[in-house]
Amino acid sequence: MNKLPNYYKDFIIGYKIASLWSSNDPDQTACEFLDEKYDINDFDTEANQTIETDCVKFLQANHDDLVEYADNVSYNSEESLSPYEVAGHDFWLTRNGHGAGFWDRNGIEDDLGNRLSDASRDFGECLIYVNDDQTLSI
């Protein structure tokens, strides 16, 4: 991830953050939601590679739409997220059908939100789980 542009890194961070607070531990032995015990540094090597690959593909395939999105998105600035971190959140939420995402952000025109939502859904669902090593896998 070190060689990626900063806005790519922001996107990946936002994606990971959303994956943690929206994913639960099915066994609920350690926590209900993964962000209660884990952070963005707890993904195993394979999961990190998968996340980076998916995010980079999405960023490259939707570059112009994401630039427009970043220029226009309205969100709670108290969250201290960059526009690309918010976009990473929306990619995770939309691809996994969480009922929120690109299509419902303030400041985003319907056509733009729908294009990014459709592109997200094309990636299919992605699930995070705690593996036997107590790190996070996909």
PDB file of C-alpha atoms in Angstrom:
ATOM      1  CA  MET A   1       0.000   0.000   0.000  1.00  0.00           C
ATOM      2  CA  ASN A   2       3.008   2.302   0.409  1.00  0.00           C
ATOM      3  CA  LYS A   3       3.284   3.037  -3.324  1.00  0.00           C
ATOM      4  CA  LEU A   4      -0.359   4.031  -3.749  1.00  0.00           C
ATOM      5  CA  PRO A   5      -1.484   7.664  -4.077  1.00  0.00           C
ATOM      6  CA  ASN A   6      -2.732   9.148  -0.799  1.00  0.00           C
ATOM      7  CA  TYR A   7      -6.351   9.272  -1.923  1.00  0.00           C
ATOM      8  CA  TYR A   8      -6.177   5.524  -2.714  1.00  0.00           C
ATOM      9  CA  LYS A   9      -4.862   4.949   0.813  1.00  0.00           C
ATOM     10  CA  ASP A  10      -7.700   7.073   2.233  1.00  0.00           C
ATOM     11  CA  PHE A  11     -10.238   5.054   0.245  1.00  0.00           C
ATOM     12  CA  ILE A  12      -8.830   1.754   1.568  1.00  0.00           C
ATOM     13  CA  ILE A  13      -8.802   3.055   5.152  1.00  0.00           C
ATOM     14  CA  GLY A  14     -12.434   4.156   4.849  1.00  0.00           C
ATOM     15  CA  TYR A  15     -13.346   0.782   3.367  1.00  0.00           C
ATOM     16  CA  LYS A  16     -11.688  -1.100   6.247  1.00  0.00           C
ATOM     17  CA  ILE A  17     -13.251   1.135   8.904  1.00  0.00           C
ATOM     18  CA  ALA A  18     -16.729   0.526   7.494  1.00  0.00           C
ATOM     19  CA  SER A  19     -16.083  -3.202   7.230  1.00  0.00           C
ATOM     20  CA  LEU A  20     -15.236  -3.355  10.934  1.00  0.00           C
ATOM     21  CA  TRP A  21     -18.176  -1.411  12.366  1.00  0.00           C
ATOM     22  CA  SER A  22     -20.692  -3.092  10.054  1.00  0.00           C
ATOM     23  CA  SER A  23     -19.483  -6.682  10.502  1.00  0.00           C
ATOM     24  CA  ASN A  24     -20.283  -8.793  13.488  1.00  0.00           C
ATOM     25  CA  ASP A  25     -18.548 -11.740  15.060  1.00  0.00           C
ATOM     26  CA  PRO A  26     -20.980 -14.595  14.331  1.00  0.00           C
ATOM     27  CA  ASP A  27     -19.826 -16.437  17.455  1.00  0.00           C
ATOM     28  CA  GLN A  28     -19.921 -13.205  19.471  1.00  0.00           C
ATOM     29  CA  THR A  29     -17.343 -14.719  21.774  1.00  0.00           C
ATOM     30  CA  ALA A  30     -14.994 -11.760  21.624  1.00  0.00           C
ATOM     31  CA  CYS A  31     -17.313  -8.944  20.560  1.00  0.00           C
ATOM     32  CA  GLU A  32     -20.587  -8.177  18.849  1.00  0.00           C
ATOM     33  CA  PHE A  33     -19.139  -5.936  16.136  1.00  0.00           C
ATOM     34  CA  LEU A  34     -15.577  -6.365  14.948  1.00  0.00           C
ATOM     35  CA  ASP A  35     -14.559  -2.755  15.641  1.00  0.00           C
ATOM     36  CA  GLU A  36     -15.008  -3.418  19.368  1.00  0.00           C
ATOM     37  CA  LYS A  37     -11.882  -5.591  19.376  1.00  0.00           C
ATOM     38  CA  TYR A  38     -10.163  -5.152  16.000  1.00  0.00           C
ATOM     39  CA  ASP A  39      -8.813  -2.268  13.952  1.00  0.00           C
ATOM     40  CA  ILE A  40      -7.665  -1.720  10.371  1.00  0.00           C
ATOM     41  CA  ASN A  41      -4.260  -3.258  11.155  1.00  0.00           C
ATOM     42  CA  ASP A  42      -5.738  -6.634  12.119  1.00  0.00           C
ATOM     43  CA  PHE A  43      -6.428  -7.957   8.617  1.00  0.00           C
ATOM     44  CA  ASP A  44      -4.250 -10.887   7.562  1.00  0.00           C
ATOM     45  CA  THR A  45      -1.974 -10.618   4.531  1.00  0.00           C
ATOM     46  CA  GLU A  46      -4.390 -12.288   2.129  1.00  0.00           C
ATOM     47  CA  ALA A  47      -7.298 -10.094   3.256  1.00  0.00           C
ATOM     48  CA  ASN A  48      -5.158  -6.967   2.859  1.00  0.00           C
ATOM     49  CA  GLN A  49      -4.228  -8.025  -0.669  1.00  0.00           C
ATOM     50  CA  THR A  50      -7.860  -8.730  -1.575  1.00  0.00           C
ATOM     51  CA  ILE A  51      -9.021  -5.406  -0.126  1.00  0.00           C
ATOM     52  CA  GLU A  52      -6.299  -3.461  -1.910  1.00  0.00           C
ATOM     53  CA  THR A  53      -6.982  -5.231  -5.216  1.00  0.00           C
ATOM     54  CA  ASP A  54     -10.743  -4.620  -5.056  1.00  0.00           C
ATOM     55  CA  CYS A  55     -10.348  -1.000  -3.993  1.00  0.00           C
ATOM     56  CA  VAL A  56      -7.733  -0.183  -6.632  1.00  0.00           C
ATOM     57  CA  LYS A  57      -9.848  -1.821  -9.366  1.00  0.00           C
ATOM     58  CA  PHE A  58     -12.868   0.178  -8.229  1.00  0.00           C
ATOM     59  CA  LEU A  59     -10.904   3.430  -8.035  1.00  0.00           C
ATOM     60  CA  GLN A  60      -9.398   2.957 -11.495  1.00  0.00           C
ATOM     61  CA  ALA A  61     -12.637   1.863 -13.163  1.00  0.00           C
ATOM     62  CA  ASN A  62     -14.602   4.772 -11.664  1.00  0.00           C
ATOM     63  CA  HIS A  63     -11.957   7.492 -11.517  1.00  0.00           C
ATOM     64  CA  ASP A  64     -13.956  10.354 -13.062  1.00  0.00           C
ATOM     65  CA  ASP A  65     -17.089   9.572 -11.061  1.00  0.00           C
ATOM     66  CA  LEU A  66     -15.079   9.373  -7.824  1.00  0.00           C
ATOM     67  CA  VAL A  67     -13.422  12.736  -8.485  1.00  0.00           C
ATOM     68  CA  GLU A  68     -16.890  14.250  -8.964  1.00  0.00           C
ATOM     69  CA  TYR A  69     -18.106  12.438  -5.840  1.00  0.00           C
ATOM     70  CA  ALA A  70     -15.175  13.722  -3.743  1.00  0.00           C
ATOM     71  CA  ASP A  71     -15.780  17.270  -4.962  1.00  0.00           C
ATOM     72  CA  ASN A  72     -19.474  17.212  -4.037  1.00  0.00           C
ATOM     73  CA  VAL A  73     -20.093  14.802  -1.180  1.00  0.00           C
ATOM     74  CA  SER A  74     -21.631  16.248   1.964  1.00  0.00           C
ATOM     75  CA  TYR A  75     -21.152  14.350   5.208  1.00  0.00           C
ATOM     76  CA  ASN A  76     -20.706  14.886   8.912  1.00  0.00           C
ATOM     77  CA  SER A  77     -17.359  16.671   9.080  1.00  0.00           C
ATOM     78  CA  GLU A  78     -17.102  15.783  12.772  1.00  0.00           C
ATOM     79  CA  GLU A  79     -16.231  12.274  11.610  1.00  0.00           C
ATOM     80  CA  SER A  80     -12.836  13.666  10.513  1.00  0.00           C
ATOM     81  CA  LEU A  81     -12.884  11.647   7.317  1.00  0.00           C
ATOM     82  CA  SER A  82     -11.592  12.752   3.944  1.00  0.00           C
ATOM     83  CA  PRO A  83     -13.982  12.555   0.962  1.00  0.00           C
ATOM     84  CA  TYR A  84     -12.132   9.451  -0.260  1.00  0.00           C
ATOM     85  CA  GLU A  85     -12.444   7.766   3.148  1.00  0.00           C
ATOM     86  CA  VAL A  86     -16.186   8.421   2.892  1.00  0.00           C
ATOM     87  CA  ALA A  87     -16.115   6.933  -0.627  1.00  0.00           C
ATOM     88  CA  GLY A  88     -14.368   3.840   0.765  1.00  0.00           C
ATOM     89  CA  HIS A  89     -17.139   3.544   3.360  1.00  0.00           C
ATOM     90  CA  ASP A  90     -19.742   3.791   0.632  1.00  0.00           C
ATOM     91  CA  PHE A  91     -18.031   1.166  -1.533  1.00  0.00           C
ATOM     92  CA  TRP A  92     -18.089  -1.320   1.377  1.00  0.00           C
ATOM     93  CA  LEU A  93     -21.662  -0.519   2.390  1.00  0.00           C
ATOM     94  CA  THR A  94     -23.047  -0.570  -1.146  1.00  0.00           C
ATOM     95  CA  ARG A  95     -21.316  -3.746  -2.359  1.00  0.00           C
ATOM     96  CA  ASN A  96     -22.630  -5.564   0.707  1.00  0.00           C
ATOM     97  CA  GLY A  97     -26.201  -4.275   0.535  1.00  0.00           C
ATOM     98  CA  HIS A  98     -26.203  -2.498   3.902  1.00  0.00           C
ATOM     99  CA  GLY A  99     -28.972  -0.084   2.857  1.00  0.00           C
ATOM    100  CA  ALA A 100     -26.682   2.935   2.707  1.00  0.00           C
ATOM    101  CA  GLY A 101     -23.937   4.079   0.418  1.00  0.00           C
ATOM    102  CA  PHE A 102     -23.228   6.067  -2.712  1.00  0.00           C
ATOM    103  CA  TRP A 103     -26.853   6.346  -3.742  1.00  0.00           C
ATOM    104  CA  ASP A 104     -28.009   8.150  -0.598  1.00  0.00           C
ATOM    105  CA  ARG A 105     -25.203  10.636   0.209  1.00  0.00           C
ATOM    106  CA  ASN A 106     -26.105  14.312   0.488  1.00  0.00           C
ATOM    107  CA  GLY A 107     -24.629  16.437  -2.267  1.00  0.00           C
ATOM    108  CA  ILE A 108     -24.492  13.597  -4.788  1.00  0.00           C
ATOM    109  CA  GLU A 109     -26.696  13.716  -7.886  1.00  0.00           C
ATOM    110  CA  ASP A 110     -28.859  10.645  -8.419  1.00  0.00           C
ATOM    111  CA  ASP A 111     -27.126   9.656 -11.669  1.00  0.00           C
ATOM    112  CA  LEU A 112     -23.676   9.753 -10.077  1.00  0.00           C
ATOM    113  CA  GLY A 113     -24.810   7.867  -6.980  1.00  0.00           C
ATOM    114  CA  ASN A 114     -26.539   5.243  -9.101  1.00  0.00           C
ATOM    115  CA  ARG A 115     -23.493   4.731 -11.356  1.00  0.00           C
ATOM    116  CA  LEU A 116     -21.185   4.259  -8.364  1.00  0.00           C
ATOM    117  CA  SER A 117     -23.729   2.001  -6.655  1.00  0.00           C
ATOM    118  CA  ASP A 118     -24.085  -0.199  -9.735  1.00  0.00           C
ATOM    119  CA  ALA A 119     -20.292  -0.405 -10.059  1.00  0.00           C
ATOM    120  CA  SER A 120     -20.043  -1.384  -6.366  1.00  0.00           C
ATOM    121  CA  ARG A 121     -22.626  -4.131  -6.654  1.00  0.00           C
ATOM    122  CA  ASP A 122     -20.709  -5.590  -9.614  1.00  0.00           C
ATOM    123  CA  PHE A 123     -17.960  -6.518  -7.133  1.00  0.00           C
ATOM    124  CA  GLY A 124     -20.341  -8.736  -5.161  1.00  0.00           C
ATOM    125  CA  GLU A 125     -20.621  -9.253  -1.446  1.00  0.00           C
ATOM    126  CA  CYS A 126     -17.518  -9.534   0.730  1.00  0.00           C
ATOM    127  CA  LEU A 127     -17.553 -10.900   4.270  1.00  0.00           C
ATOM    128  CA  ILE A 128     -14.988 -10.450   7.049  1.00  0.00           C
ATOM    129  CA  TYR A 129     -14.455 -13.089   9.739  1.00  0.00           C
ATOM    130  CA  VAL A 130     -12.132 -13.822  12.646  1.00  0.00           C
ATOM    131  CA  ASN A 131      -9.806 -16.679  11.725  1.00  0.00           C
ATOM    132  CA  ASP A 132      -8.116 -19.207  14.009  1.00  0.00           C
ATOM    133  CA  ASP A 133      -5.126 -16.869  14.448  1.00  0.00           C
ATOM    134  CA  GLN A 134      -7.503 -14.179  15.771  1.00  0.00           C
ATOM    135  CA  THR A 135      -6.818 -11.945  12.797  1.00  0.00           C
ATOM    136  CA  LEU A 136      -9.328 -10.918  10.147  1.00  0.00           C
ATOM    137  CA  SER A 137      -9.856 -12.819   6.918  1.00  0.00           C
ATOM    138  CA  ILE A 138     -12.130 -12.584   3.909  1.00  0.00           C
TER     139      ILE A 138
END
